[in-house]
Amino acid sequence: MTEIFPEVLISEEQIREKVAELAAQISADYAEVDDLILVGILKGSFIFLADLSRALTIPRSVDFMALSTYGESESTETDGAVRMIMDLRRNITGKHVVVVEDIVDTGHTLSYLLRNLAARRPASLKTCVLVEKPDRREIFTQMDYLGFSIPDVWVVGCGLDWAERFRTLPYIGVVHPES
Ligand code: PRP
């Protein structure tokens, strides 16, 4: 079967440069920290987390959580309710934590996550987001490190999917689910 490739919104080169920039900034900000914990949110963050974590020049470890929005499946709309599917393995109390997300859309997922993690009393809690859609925001969301702001289009690649397709595209592309 022939694969149809989505049109490019953000190129592989632009992503590589941005990841290097974000990693340099985080490495500088946490230069005095001896064990930064990067928390990847599955599934979407796995590629961005892999690239970002390898570009850091400071001691770091990774852990994962899996969250999901109710009412998903192949739909592109969600009702904003979030549930946890898999929790962290590590205790983050007293630790410096950066949550790594592929995308902030309505903001409900990251907002839920930050409330949940803050209750565990980390030494600090920040976020690093690859792309965000400002036009879709329904709730304020803390984004300390941000890659790209994009228009309200359905994007895939670098961990982002459309009904589980295109997650491993090396660039961020646009699909049109209605067509
Ligand atoms: C995506 C993405 C974020 C969330 C953002 O996850 O990875 O976690 O949606 O949306 P929000 O800002 O509207 O809450 P998704 O639920 O699609 O799961 P996935 O990461 O497994 O693809």
CSV table of C-alpha atoms and ligand atoms in Angstrom, one decimal:
chain,number,residue,atom,x,y,z
A,1,MET,CA,0.0,0.0,0.0
A,2,THR,CA,1.3,3.5,-0.8
A,3,GLU,CA,1.7,5.8,2.1
A,4,ILE,CA,0.5,9.4,1.5
A,5,PHE,CA,2.8,11.8,3.3
A,6,PRO,CA,1.3,14.8,5.1
A,7,GLU,CA,2.3,18.3,4.0
A,8,VAL,CA,5.2,19.7,6.0
A,9,LEU,CA,4.3,22.3,8.7
A,10,ILE,CA,7.6,22.2,10.6
A,11,SER,CA,10.6,20.6,9.0
A,12,GLU,CA,13.0,18.0,10.5
A,13,GLU,CA,15.7,20.6,10.4
A,14,GLN,CA,13.6,23.2,12.2
A,15,ILE,CA,12.8,20.6,14.9
A,16,ARG,CA,16.4,19.6,15.3
A,17,GLU,CA,17.5,23.2,15.8
A,18,LYS,CA,14.7,23.9,18.3
A,19,VAL,CA,15.4,20.8,20.3
A,20,ALA,CA,19.1,21.8,20.5
A,21,GLU,CA,18.0,25.3,21.6
A,22,LEU,CA,15.6,24.0,24.3
A,23,ALA,CA,18.2,21.5,25.5
A,24,ALA,CA,20.8,24.2,25.8
A,25,GLN,CA,18.4,26.4,27.8
A,26,ILE,CA,17.4,23.6,30.2
A,27,SER,CA,21.0,22.5,30.6
A,28,ALA,CA,21.9,26.0,31.6
A,29,ASP,CA,18.9,26.5,33.9
A,30,TYR,CA,19.6,23.2,35.7
A,31,ALA,CA,23.4,23.3,35.7
A,32,GLU,CA,23.5,23.0,39.5
A,33,VAL,CA,21.0,20.1,39.7
A,34,ASP,CA,22.4,16.6,40.1
A,35,ASP,CA,19.4,14.6,39.0
A,36,LEU,CA,16.8,16.3,36.9
A,37,ILE,CA,13.8,14.0,36.2
A,38,LEU,CA,12.2,14.3,32.8
A,39,VAL,CA,8.7,13.0,32.9
A,40,GLY,CA,7.4,12.0,29.5
A,41,ILE,CA,3.7,11.7,28.9
A,42,LEU,CA,2.9,8.7,26.8
A,43,LYS,CA,2.4,8.1,24.1
A,44,GLY,CA,2.9,11.3,22.3
A,45,SER,CA,6.1,12.5,24.0
A,46,PHE,CA,8.3,9.5,23.4
A,47,ILE,CA,10.2,10.9,20.4
A,48,PHE,CA,10.6,14.5,21.6
A,49,LEU,CA,11.7,13.1,25.0
A,50,ALA,CA,14.3,10.9,23.4
A,51,ASP,CA,15.7,13.7,21.3
A,52,LEU,CA,15.6,16.3,24.1
A,53,SER,CA,17.1,14.0,26.8
A,54,ARG,CA,20.0,13.0,24.5
A,55,ALA,CA,20.8,16.7,23.8
A,56,LEU,CA,21.0,17.7,27.5
A,57,THR,CA,24.5,18.1,29.0
A,58,ILE,CA,23.4,17.7,32.6
A,59,PRO,CA,22.7,14.6,34.7
A,60,ARG,CA,19.2,13.5,34.1
A,61,SER,CA,16.9,10.5,34.3
A,62,VAL,CA,13.6,9.7,32.6
A,63,ASP,CA,10.3,8.4,33.8
A,64,PHE,CA,6.9,8.1,32.2
A,65,MET,CA,3.2,8.6,32.8
A,66,ALA,CA,0.3,7.7,30.5
A,67,LEU,CA,-2.8,9.8,30.5
A,68,SER,CA,-5.8,9.8,28.3
A,69,THR,CA,-8.7,12.0,27.5
A,70,TYR,CA,-12.2,10.5,27.8
A,71,GLY,CA,-14.2,10.2,24.6
A,72,GLU,CA,-11.2,9.8,22.2
A,73,SER,CA,-10.8,6.9,19.8
A,74,GLU,CA,-10.5,8.3,16.3
A,75,SER,CA,-12.3,11.5,17.1
A,76,THR,CA,-10.4,14.8,16.9
A,77,GLU,CA,-12.6,16.2,19.7
A,78,THR,CA,-12.4,15.5,23.4
A,79,ASP,CA,-14.5,16.6,26.3
A,80,GLY,CA,-11.6,17.7,28.5
A,81,ALA,CA,-11.8,15.0,31.2
A,82,VAL,CA,-8.5,13.3,31.8
A,83,ARG,CA,-7.6,9.9,33.4
A,84,MET,CA,-4.4,8.3,34.5
A,85,ILE,CA,-3.5,5.0,32.8
A,86,MET,CA,0.0,4.6,34.2
A,87,ASP,CA,1.8,6.4,37.0
A,88,LEU,CA,5.5,7.2,37.6
A,89,ARG,CA,7.8,4.6,39.0
A,90,ARG,CA,9.9,7.1,40.9
A,91,ASN,CA,9.0,9.2,43.9
A,92,ILE,CA,9.5,12.8,42.9
A,93,THR,CA,9.2,14.4,46.3
A,94,GLY,CA,12.1,16.9,46.7
A,95,LYS,CA,13.3,16.3,43.1
A,96,HIS,CA,13.5,18.7,40.2
A,97,VAL,CA,11.0,17.7,37.5
A,98,VAL,CA,10.4,18.8,33.9
A,99,VAL,CA,7.3,17.4,32.3
A,100,VAL,CA,7.8,16.8,28.6
A,101,GLU,CA,4.8,17.0,26.3
A,102,ASP,CA,4.4,16.8,22.5
A,103,ILE,CA,1.4,19.1,22.3
A,104,VAL,CA,-0.8,21.4,24.3
A,105,ASP,CA,-4.2,21.8,22.7
A,106,THR,CA,-7.1,22.6,25.1
A,107,GLY,CA,-4.6,22.5,28.0
A,108,HIS,CA,-6.6,20.1,30.2
A,109,THR,CA,-4.1,17.3,30.1
A,110,LEU,CA,-1.1,19.3,31.2
A,111,SER,CA,-3.2,21.2,33.7
A,112,TYR,CA,-4.4,18.0,35.3
A,113,LEU,CA,-0.9,16.6,35.3
A,114,LEU,CA,0.6,19.6,37.0
A,115,ARG,CA,-2.0,19.6,39.8
A,116,ASN,CA,-1.3,15.8,40.3
A,117,LEU,CA,2.5,16.2,40.3
A,118,ALA,CA,2.6,19.3,42.4
A,119,ALA,CA,0.7,17.4,45.2
A,120,ARG,CA,3.8,15.2,45.5
A,121,ARG,CA,5.9,18.2,46.5
A,122,PRO,CA,8.8,18.2,44.0
A,123,ALA,CA,11.6,20.7,44.6
A,124,SER,CA,10.6,22.3,41.3
A,125,LEU,CA,8.1,21.6,38.5
A,126,LYS,CA,8.4,22.9,35.0
A,127,THR,CA,7.1,21.9,31.6
A,128,CYS,CA,8.7,21.6,28.1
A,129,VAL,CA,6.3,21.4,25.2
A,130,LEU,CA,7.1,20.8,21.6
A,131,VAL,CA,4.0,22.5,20.0
A,132,GLU,CA,1.0,24.3,21.2
A,133,LYS,CA,-2.2,25.6,19.6
A,134,PRO,CA,-3.1,28.9,21.2
A,135,ASP,CA,-6.5,29.1,19.4
A,136,ARG,CA,-7.6,25.9,21.1
A,137,ARG,CA,-6.8,26.7,24.7
A,138,GLU,CA,-9.6,26.3,27.2
A,139,ILE,CA,-7.6,26.5,30.4
A,140,PHE,CA,-4.4,28.4,31.4
A,141,THR,CA,-1.4,26.0,31.2
A,142,GLN,CA,2.1,26.6,32.4
A,143,MET,CA,4.6,26.2,29.5
A,144,ASP,CA,8.2,27.1,30.7
A,145,TYR,CA,10.0,25.8,27.6
A,146,LEU,CA,8.1,25.9,24.2
A,147,GLY,CA,9.1,24.8,20.8
A,148,PHE,CA,6.5,26.1,18.4
A,149,SER,CA,3.1,27.8,18.4
A,150,ILE,CA,1.0,26.6,15.5
A,151,PRO,CA,-2.5,27.3,14.0
A,152,ASP,CA,-5.5,25.2,14.7
A,153,VAL,CA,-4.7,22.4,12.3
A,154,TRP,CA,-4.4,18.6,13.0
A,155,VAL,CA,-0.7,17.8,13.2
A,156,VAL,CA,1.1,14.5,13.1
A,157,GLY,CA,4.7,13.4,13.4
A,158,CYS,CA,7.4,13.5,16.1
A,159,GLY,CA,5.1,11.5,18.4
A,160,LEU,CA,1.8,13.1,17.3
A,161,ASP,CA,-0.7,10.8,15.7
A,162,TRP,CA,-3.9,10.7,13.8
A,163,ALA,CA,-5.7,7.5,14.9
A,164,GLU,CA,-2.3,6.1,15.7
A,165,ARG,CA,-0.8,6.9,12.3
A,166,PHE,CA,2.2,9.0,11.5
A,167,ARG,CA,3.7,9.1,15.0
A,168,THR,CA,7.2,8.3,13.7
A,169,LEU,CA,7.3,10.9,10.9
A,170,PRO,CA,10.5,12.9,11.4
A,171,TYR,CA,8.8,16.2,10.7
A,172,ILE,CA,5.5,17.8,11.8
A,173,GLY,CA,2.9,17.6,9.1
A,174,VAL,CA,-0.7,18.5,8.6
A,175,VAL,CA,-3.6,16.1,8.0
A,176,HIS,CA,-7.2,16.9,7.1
A,177,PRO,CA,-9.3,14.3,9.0
A,178,GLU,CA,-12.6,15.5,7.4
A,179,SER,CA,-11.4,15.0,3.8
B,1,PRP,C1,-2.4,14.4,23.3
B,1,PRP,C2,-1.1,15.0,23.7
B,1,PRP,C3,-1.4,15.6,25.0
B,1,PRP,C4,-2.8,15.9,24.9
B,1,PRP,C5,-3.0,17.4,24.8
B,1,PRP,O1,-2.5,13.1,23.9
B,1,PRP,O2,0.0,14.0,23.8
B,1,PRP,O3,-1.1,14.7,26.1
B,1,PRP,O4,-3.4,15.3,23.8
B,1,PRP,O5,-4.4,17.8,24.6
B,1,PRP,P1,-5.1,18.8,25.6
B,1,PRP,O6,-4.2,20.0,25.7
B,1,PRP,O7,-6.4,19.1,24.8
B,1,PRP,O8,-5.4,18.1,26.9
B,1,PRP,P2,-3.5,12.0,23.5
B,1,PRP,O9,-4.7,12.0,24.5
B,1,PRP,O10,-3.9,12.2,22.1
B,1,PRP,O11,-2.8,10.7,23.7
B,1,PRP,P3,-1.4,10.2,23.0
B,1,PRP,O12,-0.3,11.0,23.6
B,1,PRP,O13,-1.3,8.8,23.4
B,1,PRP,O14,-1.5,10.4,21.5
